[in-house]
Coordinates of N, CA and C in Angstrom, one line a residue:
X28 N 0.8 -1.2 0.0 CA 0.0 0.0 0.0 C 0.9 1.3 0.0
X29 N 0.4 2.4 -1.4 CA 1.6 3.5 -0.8 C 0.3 4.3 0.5
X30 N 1.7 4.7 0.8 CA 1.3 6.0 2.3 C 2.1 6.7 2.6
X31 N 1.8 8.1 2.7 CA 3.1 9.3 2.9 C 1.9 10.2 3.5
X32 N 2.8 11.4 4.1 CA 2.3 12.5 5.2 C 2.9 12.9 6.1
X33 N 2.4 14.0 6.6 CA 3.2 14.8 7.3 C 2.8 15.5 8.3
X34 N 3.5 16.5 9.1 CA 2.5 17.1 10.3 C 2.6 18.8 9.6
X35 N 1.4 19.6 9.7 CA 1.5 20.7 9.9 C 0.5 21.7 10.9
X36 N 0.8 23.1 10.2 CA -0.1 24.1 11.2 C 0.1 24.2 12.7
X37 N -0.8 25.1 13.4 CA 0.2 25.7 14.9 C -0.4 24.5 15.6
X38 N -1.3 23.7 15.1 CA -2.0 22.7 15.5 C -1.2 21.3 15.7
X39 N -0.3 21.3 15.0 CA 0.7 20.2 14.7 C 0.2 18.5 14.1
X40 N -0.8 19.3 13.2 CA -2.5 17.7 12.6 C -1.1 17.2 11.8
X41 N -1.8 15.9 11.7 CA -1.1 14.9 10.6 C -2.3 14.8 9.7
X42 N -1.5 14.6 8.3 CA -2.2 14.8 7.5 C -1.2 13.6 6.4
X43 N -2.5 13.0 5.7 CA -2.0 11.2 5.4 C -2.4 11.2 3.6
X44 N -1.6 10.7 2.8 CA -2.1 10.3 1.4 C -1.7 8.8 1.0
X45 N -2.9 8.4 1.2 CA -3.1 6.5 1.1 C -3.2 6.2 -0.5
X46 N -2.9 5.0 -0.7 CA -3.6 4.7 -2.3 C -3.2 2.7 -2.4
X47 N -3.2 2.1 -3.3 CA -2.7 1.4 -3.8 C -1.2 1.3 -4.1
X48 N -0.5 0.0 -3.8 CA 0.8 0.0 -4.8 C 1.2 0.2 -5.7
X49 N 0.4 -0.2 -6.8 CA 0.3 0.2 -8.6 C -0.7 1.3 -8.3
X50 N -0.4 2.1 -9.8 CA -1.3 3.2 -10.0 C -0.9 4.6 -9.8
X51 N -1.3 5.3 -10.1 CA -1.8 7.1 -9.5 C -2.5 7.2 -8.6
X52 N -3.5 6.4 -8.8 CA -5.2 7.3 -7.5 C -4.4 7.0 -6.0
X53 N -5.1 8.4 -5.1 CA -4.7 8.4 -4.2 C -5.7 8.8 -3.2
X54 N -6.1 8.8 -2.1 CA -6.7 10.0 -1.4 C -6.3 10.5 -0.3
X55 N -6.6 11.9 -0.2 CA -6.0 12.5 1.1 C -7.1 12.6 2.2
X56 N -6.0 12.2 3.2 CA -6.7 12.3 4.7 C -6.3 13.2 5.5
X57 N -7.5 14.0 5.9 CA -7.5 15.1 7.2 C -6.1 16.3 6.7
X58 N -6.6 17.0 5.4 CA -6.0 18.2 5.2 C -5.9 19.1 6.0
X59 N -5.3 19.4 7.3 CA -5.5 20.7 8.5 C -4.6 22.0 7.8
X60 N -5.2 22.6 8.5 CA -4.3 24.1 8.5 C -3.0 24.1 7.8
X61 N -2.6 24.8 6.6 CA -1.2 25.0 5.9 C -0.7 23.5 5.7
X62 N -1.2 22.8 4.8 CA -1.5 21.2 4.3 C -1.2 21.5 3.3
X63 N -1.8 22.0 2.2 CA -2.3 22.3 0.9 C -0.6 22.3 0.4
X64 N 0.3 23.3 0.6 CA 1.6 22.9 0.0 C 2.2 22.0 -0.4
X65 N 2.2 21.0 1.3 CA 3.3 20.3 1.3 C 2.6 18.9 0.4
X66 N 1.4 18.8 0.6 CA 0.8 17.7 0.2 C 0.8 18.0 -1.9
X67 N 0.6 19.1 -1.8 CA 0.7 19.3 -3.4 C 2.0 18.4 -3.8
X68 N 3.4 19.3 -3.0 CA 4.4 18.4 -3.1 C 4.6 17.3 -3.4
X69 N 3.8 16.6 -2.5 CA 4.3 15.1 -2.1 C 3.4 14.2 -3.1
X70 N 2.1 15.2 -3.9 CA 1.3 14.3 -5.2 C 2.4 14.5 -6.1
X71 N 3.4 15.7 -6.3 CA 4.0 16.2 -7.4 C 5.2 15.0 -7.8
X72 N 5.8 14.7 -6.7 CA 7.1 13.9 -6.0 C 6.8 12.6 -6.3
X73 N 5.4 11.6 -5.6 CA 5.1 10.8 -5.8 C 4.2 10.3 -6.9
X74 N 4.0 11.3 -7.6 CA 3.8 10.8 -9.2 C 2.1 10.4 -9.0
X75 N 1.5 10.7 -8.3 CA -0.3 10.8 -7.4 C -1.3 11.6 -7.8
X76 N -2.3 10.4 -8.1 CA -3.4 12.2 -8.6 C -4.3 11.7 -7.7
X77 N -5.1 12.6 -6.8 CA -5.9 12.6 -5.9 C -7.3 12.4 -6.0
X78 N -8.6 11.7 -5.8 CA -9.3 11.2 -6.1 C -10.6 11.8 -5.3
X79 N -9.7 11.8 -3.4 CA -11.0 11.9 -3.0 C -10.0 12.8 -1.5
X80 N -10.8 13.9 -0.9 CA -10.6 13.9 0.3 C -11.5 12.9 1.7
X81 N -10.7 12.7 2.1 CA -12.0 12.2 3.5 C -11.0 12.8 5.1
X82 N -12.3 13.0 5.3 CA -12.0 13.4 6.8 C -12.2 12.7 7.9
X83 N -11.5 12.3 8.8 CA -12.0 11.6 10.0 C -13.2 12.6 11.3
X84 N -12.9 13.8 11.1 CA -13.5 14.7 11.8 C -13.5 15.8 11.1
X85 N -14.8 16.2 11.9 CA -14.5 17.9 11.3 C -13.8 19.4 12.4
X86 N -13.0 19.1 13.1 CA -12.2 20.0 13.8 C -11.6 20.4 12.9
X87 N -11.5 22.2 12.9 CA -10.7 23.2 12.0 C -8.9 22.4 11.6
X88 N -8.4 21.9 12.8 CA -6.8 21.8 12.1 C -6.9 20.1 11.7
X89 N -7.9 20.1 11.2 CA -7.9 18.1 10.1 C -8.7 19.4 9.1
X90 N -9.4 19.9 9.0 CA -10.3 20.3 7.7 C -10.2 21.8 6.8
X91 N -8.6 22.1 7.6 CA -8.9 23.3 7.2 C -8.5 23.4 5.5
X92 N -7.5 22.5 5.2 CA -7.5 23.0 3.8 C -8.4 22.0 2.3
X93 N -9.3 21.3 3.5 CA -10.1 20.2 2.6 C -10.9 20.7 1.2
X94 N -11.2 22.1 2.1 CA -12.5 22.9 0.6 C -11.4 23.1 -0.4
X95 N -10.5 23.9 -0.2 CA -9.4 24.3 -1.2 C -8.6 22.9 -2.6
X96 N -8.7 22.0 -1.6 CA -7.8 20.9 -2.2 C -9.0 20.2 -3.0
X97 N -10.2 19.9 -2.1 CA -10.9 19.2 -2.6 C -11.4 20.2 -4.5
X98 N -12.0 21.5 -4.1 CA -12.3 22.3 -5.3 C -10.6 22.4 -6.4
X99 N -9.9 22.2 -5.9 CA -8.5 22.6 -6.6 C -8.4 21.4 -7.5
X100 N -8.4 19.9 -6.9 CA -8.6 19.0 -8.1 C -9.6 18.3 -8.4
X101 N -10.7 19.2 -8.0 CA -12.0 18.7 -8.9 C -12.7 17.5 -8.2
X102 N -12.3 17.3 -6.8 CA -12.9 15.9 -6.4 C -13.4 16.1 -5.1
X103 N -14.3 15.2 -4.9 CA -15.4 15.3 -3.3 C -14.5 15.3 -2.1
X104 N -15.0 15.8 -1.2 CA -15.1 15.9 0.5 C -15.7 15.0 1.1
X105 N -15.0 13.6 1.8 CA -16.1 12.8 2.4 C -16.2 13.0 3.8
X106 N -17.2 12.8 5.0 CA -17.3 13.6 5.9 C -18.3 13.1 6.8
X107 N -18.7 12.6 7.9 CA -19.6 12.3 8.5 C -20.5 13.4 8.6
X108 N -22.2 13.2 8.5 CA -22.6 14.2 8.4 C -22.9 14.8 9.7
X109 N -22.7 14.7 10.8 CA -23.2 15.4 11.9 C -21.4 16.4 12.1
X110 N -20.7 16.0 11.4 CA -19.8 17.0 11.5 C -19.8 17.9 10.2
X111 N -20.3 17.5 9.2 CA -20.2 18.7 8.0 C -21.3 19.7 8.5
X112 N -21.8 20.4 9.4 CA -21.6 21.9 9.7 C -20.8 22.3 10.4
X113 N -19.4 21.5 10.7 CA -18.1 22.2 11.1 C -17.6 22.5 9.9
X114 N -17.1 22.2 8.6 CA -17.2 22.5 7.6 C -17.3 24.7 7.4
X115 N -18.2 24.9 7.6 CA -18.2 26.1 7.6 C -19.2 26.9 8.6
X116 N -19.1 26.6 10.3 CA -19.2 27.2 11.2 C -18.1 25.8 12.2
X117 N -16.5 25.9 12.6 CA -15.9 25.7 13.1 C -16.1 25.7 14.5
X118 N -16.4 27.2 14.4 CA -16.2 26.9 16.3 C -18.0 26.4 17.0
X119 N -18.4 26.0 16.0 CA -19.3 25.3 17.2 C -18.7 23.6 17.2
X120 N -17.9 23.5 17.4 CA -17.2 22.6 17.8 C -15.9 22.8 18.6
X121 N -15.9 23.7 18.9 CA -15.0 24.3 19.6 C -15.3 24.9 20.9
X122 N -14.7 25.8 21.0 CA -15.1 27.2 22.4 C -15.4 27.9 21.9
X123 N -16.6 28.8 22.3 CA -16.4 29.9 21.8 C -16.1 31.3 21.9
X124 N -15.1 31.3 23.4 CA -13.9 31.7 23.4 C -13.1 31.6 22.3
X125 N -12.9 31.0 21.2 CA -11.7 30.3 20.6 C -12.0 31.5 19.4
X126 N -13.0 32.0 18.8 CA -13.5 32.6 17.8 C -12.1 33.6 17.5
X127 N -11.9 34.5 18.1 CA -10.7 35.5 17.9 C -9.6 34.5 17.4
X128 N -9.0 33.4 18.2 CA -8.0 33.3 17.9 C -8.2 32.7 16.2
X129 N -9.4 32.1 15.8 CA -9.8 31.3 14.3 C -9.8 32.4 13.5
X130 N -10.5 33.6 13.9 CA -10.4 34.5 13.0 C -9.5 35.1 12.9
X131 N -7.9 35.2 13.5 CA -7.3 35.8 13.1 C -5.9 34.8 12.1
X132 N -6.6 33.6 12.7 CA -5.9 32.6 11.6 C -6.2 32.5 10.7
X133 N -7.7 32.3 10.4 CA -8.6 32.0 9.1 C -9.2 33.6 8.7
X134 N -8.8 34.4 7.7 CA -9.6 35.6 7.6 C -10.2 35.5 6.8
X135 N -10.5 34.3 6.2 CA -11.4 34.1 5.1 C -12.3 33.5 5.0
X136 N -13.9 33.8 4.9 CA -15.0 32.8 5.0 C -15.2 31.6 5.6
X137 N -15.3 30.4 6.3 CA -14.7 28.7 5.9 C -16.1 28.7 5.1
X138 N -16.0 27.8 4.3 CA -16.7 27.1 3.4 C -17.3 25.8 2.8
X139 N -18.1 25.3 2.3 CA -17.8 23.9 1.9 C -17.3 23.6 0.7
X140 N -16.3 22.7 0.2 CA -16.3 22.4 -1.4 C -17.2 22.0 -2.5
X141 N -17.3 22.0 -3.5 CA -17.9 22.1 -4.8 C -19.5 20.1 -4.2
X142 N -17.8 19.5 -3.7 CA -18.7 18.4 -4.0 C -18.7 17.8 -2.4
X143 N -19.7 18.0 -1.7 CA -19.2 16.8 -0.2 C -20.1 15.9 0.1
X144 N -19.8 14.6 0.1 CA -20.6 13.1 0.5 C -20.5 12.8 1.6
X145 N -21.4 12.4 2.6 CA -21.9 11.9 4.1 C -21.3 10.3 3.3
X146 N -20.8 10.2 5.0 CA -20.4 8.4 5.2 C -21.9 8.0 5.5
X147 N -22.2 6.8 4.9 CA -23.1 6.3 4.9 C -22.6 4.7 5.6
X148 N -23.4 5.2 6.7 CA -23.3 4.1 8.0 C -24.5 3.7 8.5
X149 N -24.5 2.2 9.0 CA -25.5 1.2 9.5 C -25.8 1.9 11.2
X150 N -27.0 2.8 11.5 CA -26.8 3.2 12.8 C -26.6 2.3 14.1
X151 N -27.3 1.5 13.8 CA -27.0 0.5 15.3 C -25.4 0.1 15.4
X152 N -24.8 -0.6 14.0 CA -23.7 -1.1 14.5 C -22.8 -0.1 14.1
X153 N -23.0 1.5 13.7 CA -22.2 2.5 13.7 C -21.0 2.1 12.8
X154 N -21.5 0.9 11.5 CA -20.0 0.4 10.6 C -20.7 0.8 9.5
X155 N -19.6 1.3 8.8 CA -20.2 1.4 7.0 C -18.8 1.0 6.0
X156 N -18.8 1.4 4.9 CA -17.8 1.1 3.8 C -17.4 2.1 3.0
X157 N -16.7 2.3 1.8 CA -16.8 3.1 1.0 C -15.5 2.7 0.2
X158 N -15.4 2.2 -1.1 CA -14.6 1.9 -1.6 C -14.2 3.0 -2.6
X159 N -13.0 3.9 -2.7 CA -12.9 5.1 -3.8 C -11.2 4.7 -3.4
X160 N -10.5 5.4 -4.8 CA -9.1 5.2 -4.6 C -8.3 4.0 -4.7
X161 N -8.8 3.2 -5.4 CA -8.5 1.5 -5.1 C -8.5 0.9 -4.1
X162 N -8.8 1.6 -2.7 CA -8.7 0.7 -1.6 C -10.3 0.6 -1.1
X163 N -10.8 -0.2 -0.3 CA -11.6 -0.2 0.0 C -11.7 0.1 1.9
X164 N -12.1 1.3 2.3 CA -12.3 2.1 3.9 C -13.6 1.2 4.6
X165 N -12.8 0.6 5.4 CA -14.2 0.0 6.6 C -14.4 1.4 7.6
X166 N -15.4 1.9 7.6 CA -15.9 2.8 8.6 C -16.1 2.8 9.8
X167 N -15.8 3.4 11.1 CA -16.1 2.9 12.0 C -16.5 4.2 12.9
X168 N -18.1 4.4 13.2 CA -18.7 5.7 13.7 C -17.9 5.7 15.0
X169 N -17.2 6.8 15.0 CA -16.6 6.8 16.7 C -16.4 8.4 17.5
X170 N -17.9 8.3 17.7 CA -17.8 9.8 18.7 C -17.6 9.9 19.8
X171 N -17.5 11.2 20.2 CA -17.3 11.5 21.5 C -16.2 12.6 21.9
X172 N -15.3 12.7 20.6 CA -14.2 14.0 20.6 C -15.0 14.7 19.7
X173 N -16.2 14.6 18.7 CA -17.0 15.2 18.0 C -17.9 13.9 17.6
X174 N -19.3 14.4 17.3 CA -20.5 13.8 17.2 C -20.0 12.7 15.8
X175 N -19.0 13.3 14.8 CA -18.9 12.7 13.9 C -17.6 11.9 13.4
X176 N -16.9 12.2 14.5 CA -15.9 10.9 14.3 C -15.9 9.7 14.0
X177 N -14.6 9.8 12.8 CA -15.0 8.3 12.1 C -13.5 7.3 12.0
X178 N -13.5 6.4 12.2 CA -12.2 5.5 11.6 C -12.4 5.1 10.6
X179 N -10.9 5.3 9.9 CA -10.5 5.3 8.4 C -10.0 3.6 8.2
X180 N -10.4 2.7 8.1 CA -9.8 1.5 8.7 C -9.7 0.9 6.9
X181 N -8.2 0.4 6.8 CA -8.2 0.0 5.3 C -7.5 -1.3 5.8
X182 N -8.2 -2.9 5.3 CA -7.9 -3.9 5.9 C -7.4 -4.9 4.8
X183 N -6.2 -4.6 3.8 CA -6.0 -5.2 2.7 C -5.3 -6.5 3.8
X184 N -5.3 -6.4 4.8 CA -4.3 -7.5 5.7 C -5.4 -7.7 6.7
X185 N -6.5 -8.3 6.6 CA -6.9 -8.4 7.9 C -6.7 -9.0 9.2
X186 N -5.6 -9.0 9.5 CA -4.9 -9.5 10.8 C -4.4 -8.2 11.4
X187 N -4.3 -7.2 10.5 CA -3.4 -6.4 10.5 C -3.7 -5.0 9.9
X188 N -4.9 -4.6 10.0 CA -5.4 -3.5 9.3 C -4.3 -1.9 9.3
X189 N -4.9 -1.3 8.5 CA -4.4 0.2 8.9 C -5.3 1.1 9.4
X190 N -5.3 1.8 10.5 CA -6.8 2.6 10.3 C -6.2 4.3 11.0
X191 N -6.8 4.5 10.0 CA -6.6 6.0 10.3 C -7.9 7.2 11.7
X192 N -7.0 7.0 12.6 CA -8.2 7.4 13.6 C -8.3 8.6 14.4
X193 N -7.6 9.5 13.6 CA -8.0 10.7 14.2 C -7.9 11.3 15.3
X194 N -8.8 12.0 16.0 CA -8.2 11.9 17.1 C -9.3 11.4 18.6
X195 N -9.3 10.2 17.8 CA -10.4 9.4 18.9 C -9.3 9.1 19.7
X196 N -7.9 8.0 19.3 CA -7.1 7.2 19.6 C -5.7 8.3 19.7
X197 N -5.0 8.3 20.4 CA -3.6 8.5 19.9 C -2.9 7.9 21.2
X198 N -1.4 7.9 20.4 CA -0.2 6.8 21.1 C -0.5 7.5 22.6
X199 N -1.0 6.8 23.8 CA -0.8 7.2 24.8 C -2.0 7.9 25.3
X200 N -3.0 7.7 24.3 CA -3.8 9.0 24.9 C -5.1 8.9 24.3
X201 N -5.9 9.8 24.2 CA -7.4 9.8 23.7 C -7.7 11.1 23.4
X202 N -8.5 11.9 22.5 CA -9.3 12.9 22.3 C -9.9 13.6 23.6
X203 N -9.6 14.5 23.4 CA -9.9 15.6 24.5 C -11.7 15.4 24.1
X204 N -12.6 15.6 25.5 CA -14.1 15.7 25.2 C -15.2 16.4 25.9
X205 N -13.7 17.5 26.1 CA -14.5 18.6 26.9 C -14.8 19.8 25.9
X206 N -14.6 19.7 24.3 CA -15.5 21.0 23.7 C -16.9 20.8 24.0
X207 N -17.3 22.0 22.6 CA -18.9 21.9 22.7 C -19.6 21.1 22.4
X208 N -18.7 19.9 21.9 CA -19.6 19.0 21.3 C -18.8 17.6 21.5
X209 N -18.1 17.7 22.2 CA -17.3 16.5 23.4 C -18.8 15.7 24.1
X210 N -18.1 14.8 23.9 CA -19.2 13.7 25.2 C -18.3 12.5 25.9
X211 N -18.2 12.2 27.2 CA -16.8 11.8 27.8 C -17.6 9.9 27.4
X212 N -19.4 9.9 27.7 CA -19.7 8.7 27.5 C -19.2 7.7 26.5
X213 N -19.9 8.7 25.3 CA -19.7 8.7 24.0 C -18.6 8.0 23.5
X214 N -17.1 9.2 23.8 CA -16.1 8.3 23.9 C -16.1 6.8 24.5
X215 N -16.2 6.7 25.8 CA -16.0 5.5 25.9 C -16.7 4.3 25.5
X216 N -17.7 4.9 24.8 CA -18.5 3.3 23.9 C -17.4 3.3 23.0
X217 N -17.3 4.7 22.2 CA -16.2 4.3 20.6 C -15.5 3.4 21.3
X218 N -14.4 3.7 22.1 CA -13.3 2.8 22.9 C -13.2 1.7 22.9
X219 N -14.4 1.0 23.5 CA -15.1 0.1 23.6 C -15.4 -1.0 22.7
X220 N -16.2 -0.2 22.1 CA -17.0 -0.9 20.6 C -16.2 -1.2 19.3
X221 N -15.8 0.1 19.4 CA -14.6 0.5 17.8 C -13.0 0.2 17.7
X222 N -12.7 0.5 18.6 CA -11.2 0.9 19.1 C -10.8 -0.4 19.6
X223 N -10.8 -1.3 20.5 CA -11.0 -2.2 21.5 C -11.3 -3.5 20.6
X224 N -11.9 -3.5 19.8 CA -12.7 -4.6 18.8 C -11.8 -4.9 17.8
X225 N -10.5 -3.4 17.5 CA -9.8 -4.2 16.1 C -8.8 -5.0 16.5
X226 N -8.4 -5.7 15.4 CA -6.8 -6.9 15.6 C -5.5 -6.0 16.7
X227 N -5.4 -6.9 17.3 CA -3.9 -5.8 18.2 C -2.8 -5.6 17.3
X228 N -2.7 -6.2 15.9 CA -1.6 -5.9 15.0 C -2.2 -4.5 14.2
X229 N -3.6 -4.3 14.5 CA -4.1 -3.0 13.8 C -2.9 -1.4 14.1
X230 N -2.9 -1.1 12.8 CA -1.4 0.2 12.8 C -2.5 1.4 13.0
X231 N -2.1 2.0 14.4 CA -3.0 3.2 14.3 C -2.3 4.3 14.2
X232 N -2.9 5.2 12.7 CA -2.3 6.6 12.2 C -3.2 8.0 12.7
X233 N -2.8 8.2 13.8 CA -3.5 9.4 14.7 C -3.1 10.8 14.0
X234 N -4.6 11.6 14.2 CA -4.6 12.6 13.8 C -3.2 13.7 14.6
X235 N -2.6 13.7 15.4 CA -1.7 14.0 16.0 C -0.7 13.0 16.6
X236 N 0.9 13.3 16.5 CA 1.5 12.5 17.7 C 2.1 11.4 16.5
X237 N 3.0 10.2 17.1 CA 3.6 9.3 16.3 C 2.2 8.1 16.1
X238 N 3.0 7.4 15.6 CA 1.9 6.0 15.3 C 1.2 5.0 16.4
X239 N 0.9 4.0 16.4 CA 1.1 3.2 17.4 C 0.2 2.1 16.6
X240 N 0.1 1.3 17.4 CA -0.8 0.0 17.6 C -2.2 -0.6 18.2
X241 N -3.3 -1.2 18.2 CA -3.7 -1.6 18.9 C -3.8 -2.6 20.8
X242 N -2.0 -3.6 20.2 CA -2.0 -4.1 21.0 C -1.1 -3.5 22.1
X243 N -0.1 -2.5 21.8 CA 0.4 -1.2 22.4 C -0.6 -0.6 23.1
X244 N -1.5 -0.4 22.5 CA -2.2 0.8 23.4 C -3.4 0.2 24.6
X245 N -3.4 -0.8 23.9 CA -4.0 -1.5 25.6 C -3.0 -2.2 26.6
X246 N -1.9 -2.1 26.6 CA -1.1 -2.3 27.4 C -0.6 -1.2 28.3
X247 N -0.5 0.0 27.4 CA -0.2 1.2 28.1 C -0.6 2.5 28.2
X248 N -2.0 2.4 27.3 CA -2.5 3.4 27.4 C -3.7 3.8 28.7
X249 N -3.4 4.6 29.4 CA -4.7 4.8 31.0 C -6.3 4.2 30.5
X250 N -6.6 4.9 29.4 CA -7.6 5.4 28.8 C -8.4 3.5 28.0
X251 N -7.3 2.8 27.4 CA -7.5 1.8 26.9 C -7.1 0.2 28.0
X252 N -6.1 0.8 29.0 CA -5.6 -0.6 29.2 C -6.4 -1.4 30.0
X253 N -6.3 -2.4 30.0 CA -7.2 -3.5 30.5 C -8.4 -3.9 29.6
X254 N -8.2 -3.6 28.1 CA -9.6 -3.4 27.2 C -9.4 -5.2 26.3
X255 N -10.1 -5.8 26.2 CA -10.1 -7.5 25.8 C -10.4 -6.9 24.2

């Protein structure tokens, strides 16, 4: 599988471009804040033409450069829908205290792109699919750091999946779920249900922070350990 990415913005988001081994198509994951460059670069470098954005959330530093990139090469926004009105009102997912510091970051409209498609997910068991890009994304509804958190889970190995999870999971730690639209329960069903449920060889690529594992993170993570 190719995979390349990088961290940017004052936010320090990771931002991921998945695809197939053979081929061009590619899609990019969780474009944040001052993205748009480096990732141009790295389609330019790696010989990549971009297919689809998807987002694991809609927090400003995963989405900020999604409308741009997505309208720049002509292709959709994918996006859980209870987060696409962060999309273009940000801080109600946020504080809103926080407004000054967004607007003096972002002085420009936020918006949505040309084209944006809702994950289409099974409500009870919160799983859905979506195959674009040559790969095929198992979905996995996981809120609680925002209503619309989703895992990016691509399982060409299923002993061993990849899943892109934003910032439900990270090495050591968990999604903060004290915004406006935080729920601490919430969280801990995804945990539970989503997180907890995949292979321990599962590679997790967090929207912040280095990489890690599933079977890592129940050994040492507060938040996960002791999770079967």
């Amino acid at each position: 599988m190719y995979l390349s990415g990088g961290t940017a913005g004052i936010w320090q988001a990771n931002w991921y471009l998945v695809g197939p081994d053979h081929g061009r198509e590619c899609v990019i994951i969780d474009p944040g804040q001052d993205s748009a460059r480096a990732i141009r670069q790295a389609l330019a470098d790696d010989r990549r033409e971009p297919v689809a954005v998807l987002a694991t959330h809609g927090h400003i530093d995963h989405i900020a450069d999604a409308a741009g990139l997505a309208d720049e090469y002509g292709i959709p926004l994918h996006i859980h829908s209870l987060d696409r009105p962060f999309l273009t009102n940000p801080i109600a997912a946020l504080f809103p205290a926080m407004g000054l510091l967004l607007a003096q970051a972002f002085p420009q409209p936020f918006r949505e792109p040309a084209d944006v498609r809702e994950y289409q997910m099974e409500e009870e068991s919160g799983r859905g699919a979506v195959g674009i890009g040559g790969l095929d994304f198992q979905l996995r509804h996981a809120p609680g750091h925002t209503p619309g958190s989703t895992l990016l889970v691509v399982a060409e190995d299923p002993a061993a999946p990849v899943v892109f999870s934003g910032d439900v999971v990270f090495a050591g730690s968990i999604g903060r779920t004290d915004f406006a639209v935080g729920d601490p329960a919430a969280m801990s069903r995804s945990l539970r249900d989503q997180v907890l449920t995949l292979p321990g060889q599962a590679l997790l690529l967090p929207g912040h922070g280095p990489a890690s594992d599933v079977s890592r993170e129940r050994r040492s993570n507060p938040f996960l350990r002791g999770g079967t």
